[in-house]
Amino acid sequence: MTKDEFYMGKALEEAKTAYAVGEIPIGAVIIYQKKAIARAYNLRESLPCATAHAELLAIEKACRALGRWRLSGCTLYVTCEPCPMCAGAIVNSRLDRVVYGCADPKAGAVRSLFQLADSPLLNHRASITAGVRADECAALLKDFFRKKRKKSDSGQP
């Protein structure tokens, strides 16, 4: 198992926690000097807050853990490709690297629809690694939405 696969496993643990509490199962972990300094999962429904994405919550925790807003030297592991909002936060927080699991063809802003996190037009570029444990990450999301549709079709909330 590679280092990236290992840390993506930690992000998957967070995603599974999100799933268990009824949130879209996306998890994120930020690593600094081989240590997980922040872990988070989606909390949009629970808080409720439109910006409570796993990546943003992890970035906030990492900033507090390091006592600075610049997250240089850090790598973000996230189970699904970040959206435009999260890609903007990746650039603004100066993360060195982003490793994600499955692509998001409807909202992905790192590779699928846009390439914000490493755009030469912006003042910071993160290194991107895509597709780490992608099948596991995608399967968790597919299962979540399949069960959600099944509940909806049966009239359950």
XYZ file of N, CA and C in Angstrom:
471
model
N 0.852 -1.188 0.000
C 0.000 0.000 0.000
C 0.892 1.243 0.000
N 0.583 2.170 -0.898
C 1.358 3.406 -0.965
C 0.939 4.363 0.152
N 1.746 5.373 0.353
C 1.420 6.416 1.338
C 0.088 7.078 0.980
N -0.106 7.380 -0.290
C -1.357 8.017 -0.707
C -2.555 7.107 -0.447
N -2.421 5.824 -0.718
C -3.517 4.880 -0.455
C -3.812 4.786 1.039
N -2.766 4.806 1.846
C -2.937 4.750 3.299
C -3.721 5.963 3.807
N -3.290 7.151 3.428
C -3.964 8.359 3.903
C -5.363 8.508 3.307
N -5.569 8.023 2.091
C -6.917 8.042 1.532
C -7.826 7.130 2.360
N -7.255 6.086 2.916
C -8.022 5.231 3.824
C -8.525 6.007 5.026
N -7.741 6.934 5.513
C -8.169 7.791 6.635
C -9.311 8.704 6.201
N -9.219 9.225 4.980
C -10.312 10.062 4.454
C -11.575 9.221 4.256
N -11.408 7.984 3.824
C -12.558 7.090 3.673
C -13.224 6.803 5.020
N -12.439 6.711 6.080
C -13.020 6.530 7.426
C -13.931 7.707 7.761
N -13.494 8.911 7.429
C -14.309 10.104 7.666
C -15.581 10.061 6.813
N -15.444 9.643 5.562
C -16.604 9.556 4.669
C -17.624 8.554 5.209
N -17.143 7.465 5.755
C -18.053 6.453 6.324
C -18.784 6.997 7.549
N -18.136 7.852 8.311
C -18.801 8.505 9.437
C -19.905 9.420 8.920
N -19.610 10.166 7.859
C -20.629 11.032 7.250
C -21.828 10.199 6.811
N -21.569 9.106 6.154
C -22.623 8.201 5.692
C -23.501 7.774 6.861
N -22.858 7.383 7.951
C -23.576 6.873 9.129
C -24.509 7.911 9.755
N -24.180 9.199 9.606
C -25.031 10.249 10.182
C -25.944 10.894 9.142
N -25.997 10.298 7.941
C -26.912 10.783 6.913
C -26.388 11.916 6.058
N -25.100 12.162 6.121
C -24.484 13.197 5.287
C -23.930 12.566 4.020
N -23.790 13.356 2.972
C -23.140 12.857 1.763
C -21.741 12.394 2.171
N -21.392 11.140 1.858
C -20.150 10.563 2.386
C -18.877 11.021 1.676
N -18.448 12.196 2.061
C -17.161 12.717 1.604
C -16.338 13.016 2.846
N -15.112 12.521 2.844
C -14.222 12.720 3.982
C -12.919 13.341 3.533
N -12.283 14.063 4.464
C -11.018 14.733 4.167
C -10.067 14.623 5.358
N -8.785 14.541 5.034
C -7.724 14.501 6.045
C -6.598 15.385 5.530
N -6.015 16.179 6.421
C -4.852 16.984 6.048
C -3.643 16.467 6.808
N -2.578 16.205 6.050
C -1.347 15.648 6.594
C -0.256 16.715 6.581
N 0.438 16.826 7.705
C 1.588 17.731 7.829
C 2.686 16.970 8.547
N 3.845 16.902 7.935
C 4.981 16.177 8.503
C 4.589 14.762 8.952
N 3.933 14.052 8.061
C 3.529 12.653 8.239
C 2.513 12.432 9.355
N 1.836 13.511 9.757
C 0.847 13.408 10.829
C -0.482 14.015 10.372
N -1.580 13.348 10.703
C -2.909 13.891 10.393
C -3.208 15.011 11.381
N -3.250 16.242 10.886
C -3.511 17.377 11.772
C -4.964 17.825 11.722
N -5.706 17.307 10.749
C -7.125 17.674 10.635
C -7.867 16.567 9.906
N -9.074 16.284 10.408
C -9.970 15.300 9.798
C -11.355 15.912 9.790
N -12.109 15.631 8.729
C -13.468 16.175 8.668
C -14.289 15.390 7.664
N -15.599 15.563 7.782
C -16.529 14.999 6.816
C -17.639 16.010 6.609
N -18.382 15.829 5.524
C -19.466 16.756 5.200
C -20.435 16.900 6.369
N -20.866 18.129 6.623
C -21.841 18.418 7.678
C -22.901 19.412 7.216
N -23.118 19.510 5.915
C -24.073 20.504 5.397
C -25.467 20.316 5.968
N -25.942 19.091 6.049
C -27.288 18.825 6.561
C -27.346 18.995 8.078
N -26.345 18.542 8.762
C -26.335 18.560 10.228
C -26.234 19.963 10.809
N -25.456 20.830 10.166
C -25.233 22.152 10.789
C -26.413 23.120 10.723
N -27.250 23.265 9.811
C -27.109 23.207 8.357
C -26.322 24.413 7.856
N -25.441 24.147 6.904
C -24.596 25.223 6.390
C -24.079 24.824 5.008
N -24.296 25.666 4.035
C -23.906 25.378 2.655
C -22.395 25.200 2.495
N -21.617 25.818 3.362
C -20.160 25.737 3.225
C -19.528 24.622 4.058
N -20.314 23.794 4.687
C -19.782 22.748 5.571
C -19.345 21.510 4.786
N -18.501 21.743 3.796
C -17.919 20.651 3.025
C -16.727 20.092 3.801
N -16.435 18.824 3.598
C -15.332 18.170 4.304
C -14.019 18.930 4.136
N -13.728 19.376 2.916
C -12.461 20.061 2.658
C -12.356 21.359 3.446
N -13.428 22.163 3.437
C -13.382 23.442 4.157
C -13.247 23.237 5.655
N -13.982 22.267 6.183
C -13.895 21.990 7.622
C -12.492 21.510 7.998
N -11.894 20.678 7.146
C -10.532 20.204 7.408
C -9.523 21.346 7.314
N -9.689 22.221 6.330
C -8.787 23.373 6.195
C -8.869 24.260 7.435
N -10.078 24.528 7.907
C -10.239 25.338 9.118
C -9.539 24.695 10.310
N -9.714 23.397 10.479
C -9.070 22.682 11.599
C -7.548 22.708 11.473
N -7.043 22.535 10.254
C -5.595 22.546 10.042
C -5.003 23.922 10.350
N -5.707 24.969 9.949
C -5.234 26.329 10.256
C -5.137 26.533 11.765
N -6.152 26.074 12.485
C -6.121 26.194 13.953
C -4.993 25.342 14.542
N -4.809 24.137 14.020
C -3.774 23.243 14.546
C -2.374 23.822 14.364
N -2.149 24.474 13.219
C -0.828 25.045 12.946
C -0.696 26.493 13.401
N -1.812 27.130 13.701
C -1.772 28.528 14.133
C -1.417 29.483 13.005
N -1.791 29.117 11.794
C -1.512 29.968 10.634
C -2.498 29.649 9.523
N -2.697 30.602 8.613
C -3.642 30.364 7.519
C -2.971 29.732 6.308
N -1.676 29.863 6.206
C -0.949 29.249 5.093
C -0.662 27.797 5.444
N -1.180 26.904 4.621
C -0.994 25.476 4.882
C 0.094 24.875 3.991
N 1.131 25.667 3.740
C 2.261 25.147 2.974
C 2.868 23.989 3.765
N 3.313 22.992 3.028
C 3.842 21.790 3.670
C 2.781 20.739 3.950
N 1.534 21.053 3.615
C 0.416 20.136 3.904
C -0.146 19.515 2.635
N -0.699 18.314 2.812
C -1.400 17.614 1.740
C -2.822 17.334 2.190
N -3.771 17.637 1.325
C -5.182 17.340 1.560
C -5.538 16.053 0.834
N -6.090 15.090 1.577
C -6.644 13.865 1.006
C -8.148 13.971 1.125
N -8.851 13.812 0.011
C -10.308 13.923 0.021
C -10.888 12.863 -0.909
N -11.985 12.270 -0.486
C -12.531 11.115 -1.195
C -13.167 11.452 -2.544
N -13.578 12.679 -2.747
C -14.208 13.088 -4.000
C -13.571 14.393 -4.481
N -13.479 14.549 -5.758
C -12.896 15.753 -6.352
C -13.558 17.016 -5.791
N -12.766 17.973 -5.332
C -13.314 19.212 -4.776
C -14.121 20.041 -5.779
N -15.132 20.730 -5.247
C -15.984 21.638 -6.019
C -15.269 22.988 -6.192
N -15.867 23.936 -6.920
C -15.230 25.242 -7.095
C -14.953 25.972 -5.781
N -15.897 25.911 -4.844
C -15.696 26.590 -3.552
C -14.479 26.010 -2.834
N -14.401 24.688 -2.795
C -13.304 24.032 -2.092
C -11.975 24.208 -2.825
N -12.018 24.198 -4.165
C -10.799 24.434 -4.938
C -10.263 25.841 -4.660
N -11.160 26.807 -4.528
C -10.737 28.167 -4.169
C -10.078 28.206 -2.800
N -10.632 27.475 -1.853
C -10.049 27.420 -0.508
C -8.685 26.725 -0.529
N -8.533 25.744 -1.398
C -7.239 25.054 -1.540
C -6.177 26.047 -1.998
N -6.516 26.843 -2.991
C -5.578 27.857 -3.489
C -5.305 28.898 -2.410
N -6.357 29.416 -1.793
C -6.185 30.483 -0.797
C -5.446 30.036 0.454
N -5.543 28.760 0.805
C -4.848 28.280 2.000
C -3.424 27.814 1.683
N -3.066 27.831 0.419
C -1.709 27.489 -0.032
C -1.320 26.031 0.250
N -2.308 25.138 0.186
C -1.983 23.717 0.321
C -0.992 23.319 -0.771
N -0.009 22.516 -0.432
C 0.984 22.090 -1.421
C 0.431 21.067 -2.396
N -0.424 20.197 -1.854
C -0.830 19.049 -2.660
C -2.251 18.631 -2.326
N -2.968 18.141 -3.348
C -4.314 17.590 -3.178
C -4.322 16.200 -3.799
N -4.796 15.247 -3.015
C -4.964 13.877 -3.494
C -6.442 13.561 -3.341
N -7.099 13.195 -4.447
C -8.517 12.876 -4.313
C -8.815 11.502 -4.892
N -9.963 10.974 -4.458
C -10.372 9.647 -4.879
C -11.089 9.679 -6.208
N -12.408 9.780 -6.169
C -13.196 9.723 -7.402
C -13.439 11.116 -7.984
N -13.602 11.131 -9.290
C -13.912 12.374 -9.999
C -15.360 12.775 -9.729
N -15.637 14.066 -9.895
C -17.006 14.571 -9.787
C -17.351 15.252 -11.112
N -17.971 14.499 -12.040
C -18.247 15.067 -13.362
C -19.269 16.203 -13.368
N -20.006 16.389 -12.265
C -21.015 17.450 -12.213
C -20.518 18.717 -11.524
N -19.523 18.598 -10.657
C -19.073 19.781 -9.918
C -17.567 19.833 -9.690
N -16.832 18.906 -10.254
C -15.390 18.852 -10.008
C -14.643 20.041 -10.564
N -13.876 20.693 -9.697
C -13.170 21.904 -10.110
C -11.653 21.757 -10.033
N -11.185 20.502 -9.941
C -9.751 20.259 -9.907
C -9.282 19.627 -11.219
N -10.155 18.809 -11.826
C -9.856 18.207 -13.120
C -11.073 18.118 -14.031
N -12.225 17.690 -13.509
C -13.372 17.344 -14.357
C -13.945 18.509 -15.148
N -14.382 19.562 -14.486
C -14.985 20.716 -15.166
C -14.027 21.891 -15.271
N -13.272 22.110 -14.217
C -12.302 23.211 -14.144
C -10.999 22.665 -13.587
N -9.947 23.450 -13.720
C -8.650 23.084 -13.140
C -8.170 24.248 -12.277
N -8.984 24.579 -11.272
C -8.698 25.761 -10.456
C -7.485 25.609 -9.546
N -7.318 24.448 -8.948
C -6.297 24.289 -7.901
C -4.872 24.367 -8.426
N -4.680 24.158 -9.714
C -3.330 24.293 -10.275
C -3.306 25.193 -11.515
N -4.249 26.107 -11.564
C -4.324 27.027 -12.698
C -3.139 27.996 -12.697
N -2.481 28.156 -13.847
C -1.386 29.122 -13.917
C -1.870 30.572 -13.833
N -3.179 30.779 -13.900
C -3.728 32.133 -13.804
C -3.798 32.630 -12.351
N -3.684 31.721 -11.402
C -3.804 32.101 -9.986
C -2.431 32.208 -9.337
N -2.422 32.797 -8.124
C -1.154 33.068 -7.452
C -0.560 31.865 -6.720
N -1.276 30.755 -6.669
C -0.762 29.541 -6.035
C -1.281 28.335 -6.807
N -0.449 27.338 -6.917
C -0.845 26.101 -7.577
C -0.510 24.918 -6.684
N -1.503 24.078 -6.452
C -1.289 22.844 -5.706
C -0.976 21.727 -6.688
N -0.160 20.809 -6.275
C 0.087 19.603 -7.056
C -1.129 18.689 -6.890
N -1.571 18.058 -7.964
C -2.790 17.254 -7.935
C -2.480 15.792 -8.254
N -3.031 14.897 -7.444
C -3.000 13.458 -7.727
C -4.443 12.978 -7.669
N -4.921 12.431 -8.782
C -6.322 12.001 -8.884
C -6.425 10.479 -8.922
N -7.578 9.980 -8.484
C -7.903 8.573 -8.667
C -7.370 7.604 -7.632
N -6.932 8.094 -6.492
C -6.425 7.198 -5.448
C -7.601 6.518 -4.740
N -7.649 5.212 -4.823
C -8.739 4.403 -4.260
C -10.100 4.881 -4.782
N -10.094 5.278 -6.039
C -11.277 5.868 -6.666
C -12.489 4.953 -6.622
N -12.292 3.666 -6.866
C -13.430 2.740 -6.886
C -14.122 2.676 -5.529
N -13.345 2.638 -4.460
C -13.929 2.603 -3.107
C -14.675 3.901 -2.797
N -14.069 5.010 -3.167
C -14.683 6.314 -2.909
C -15.995 6.450 -3.680
N -15.976 6.066 -4.947
C -17.167 6.163 -5.789
C -18.259 5.209 -5.311
N -17.865 4.008 -4.905
C -18.848 3.014 -4.448
C -19.608 3.507 -3.230
N -18.917 4.172 -2.323
C -19.566 4.706 -1.123
C -20.611 5.758 -1.494
N -20.259 6.651 -2.397
C -21.206 7.675 -2.855
C -22.387 7.061 -3.595
N -22.111 6.128 -4.486
C -23.187 5.482 -5.251
C -24.156 4.757 -4.328
N -23.628 4.049 -3.338
C -24.486 3.327 -2.395
C -25.352 4.302 -1.595
N -24.764 5.398 -1.158
C -25.493 6.411 -0.393
C -26.672 6.953 -1.200
N -26.404 7.344 -2.447
C -27.464 7.939 -3.264
C -28.483 6.902 -3.724
N -28.051 5.675 -3.926
C -29.001 4.608 -4.278
C -29.997 4.402 -3.131
N -29.483 4.355 -1.898
C -30.365 4.186 -0.735
C -31.255 5.406 -0.532
N -30.717 6.576 -0.796
C -31.498 7.805 -0.648
C -32.651 7.835 -1.666
N -32.360 7.452 -2.911
C -33.417 7.394 -3.934
C -34.464 6.340 -3.585
N -34.027 5.220 -3.066
C -34.948 4.142 -2.699
C -35.896 4.616 -1.603
N -35.372 5.336 -0.604
C -36.211 5.897 0.463
C -37.191 6.901 -0.123
N -36.712 7.758 -1.002
C -37.543 8.791 -1.624
C -38.672 8.161 -2.432
N -38.352 7.103 -3.168
C -39.363 6.420 -3.981
C -40.431 5.755 -3.128
N -40.051 5.367 -1.902
C -41.029 4.701 -1.022
C -41.795 5.701 -0.165
N -41.514 6.994 -0.338
C -42.221 8.028 0.406
C -41.649 8.332 1.777
N -40.502 7.723 2.113
C -39.868 7.992 3.412
C -39.031 9.260 3.321
N -38.904 9.977 4.435
C -38.080 11.199 4.412
C -36.595 10.884 4.330
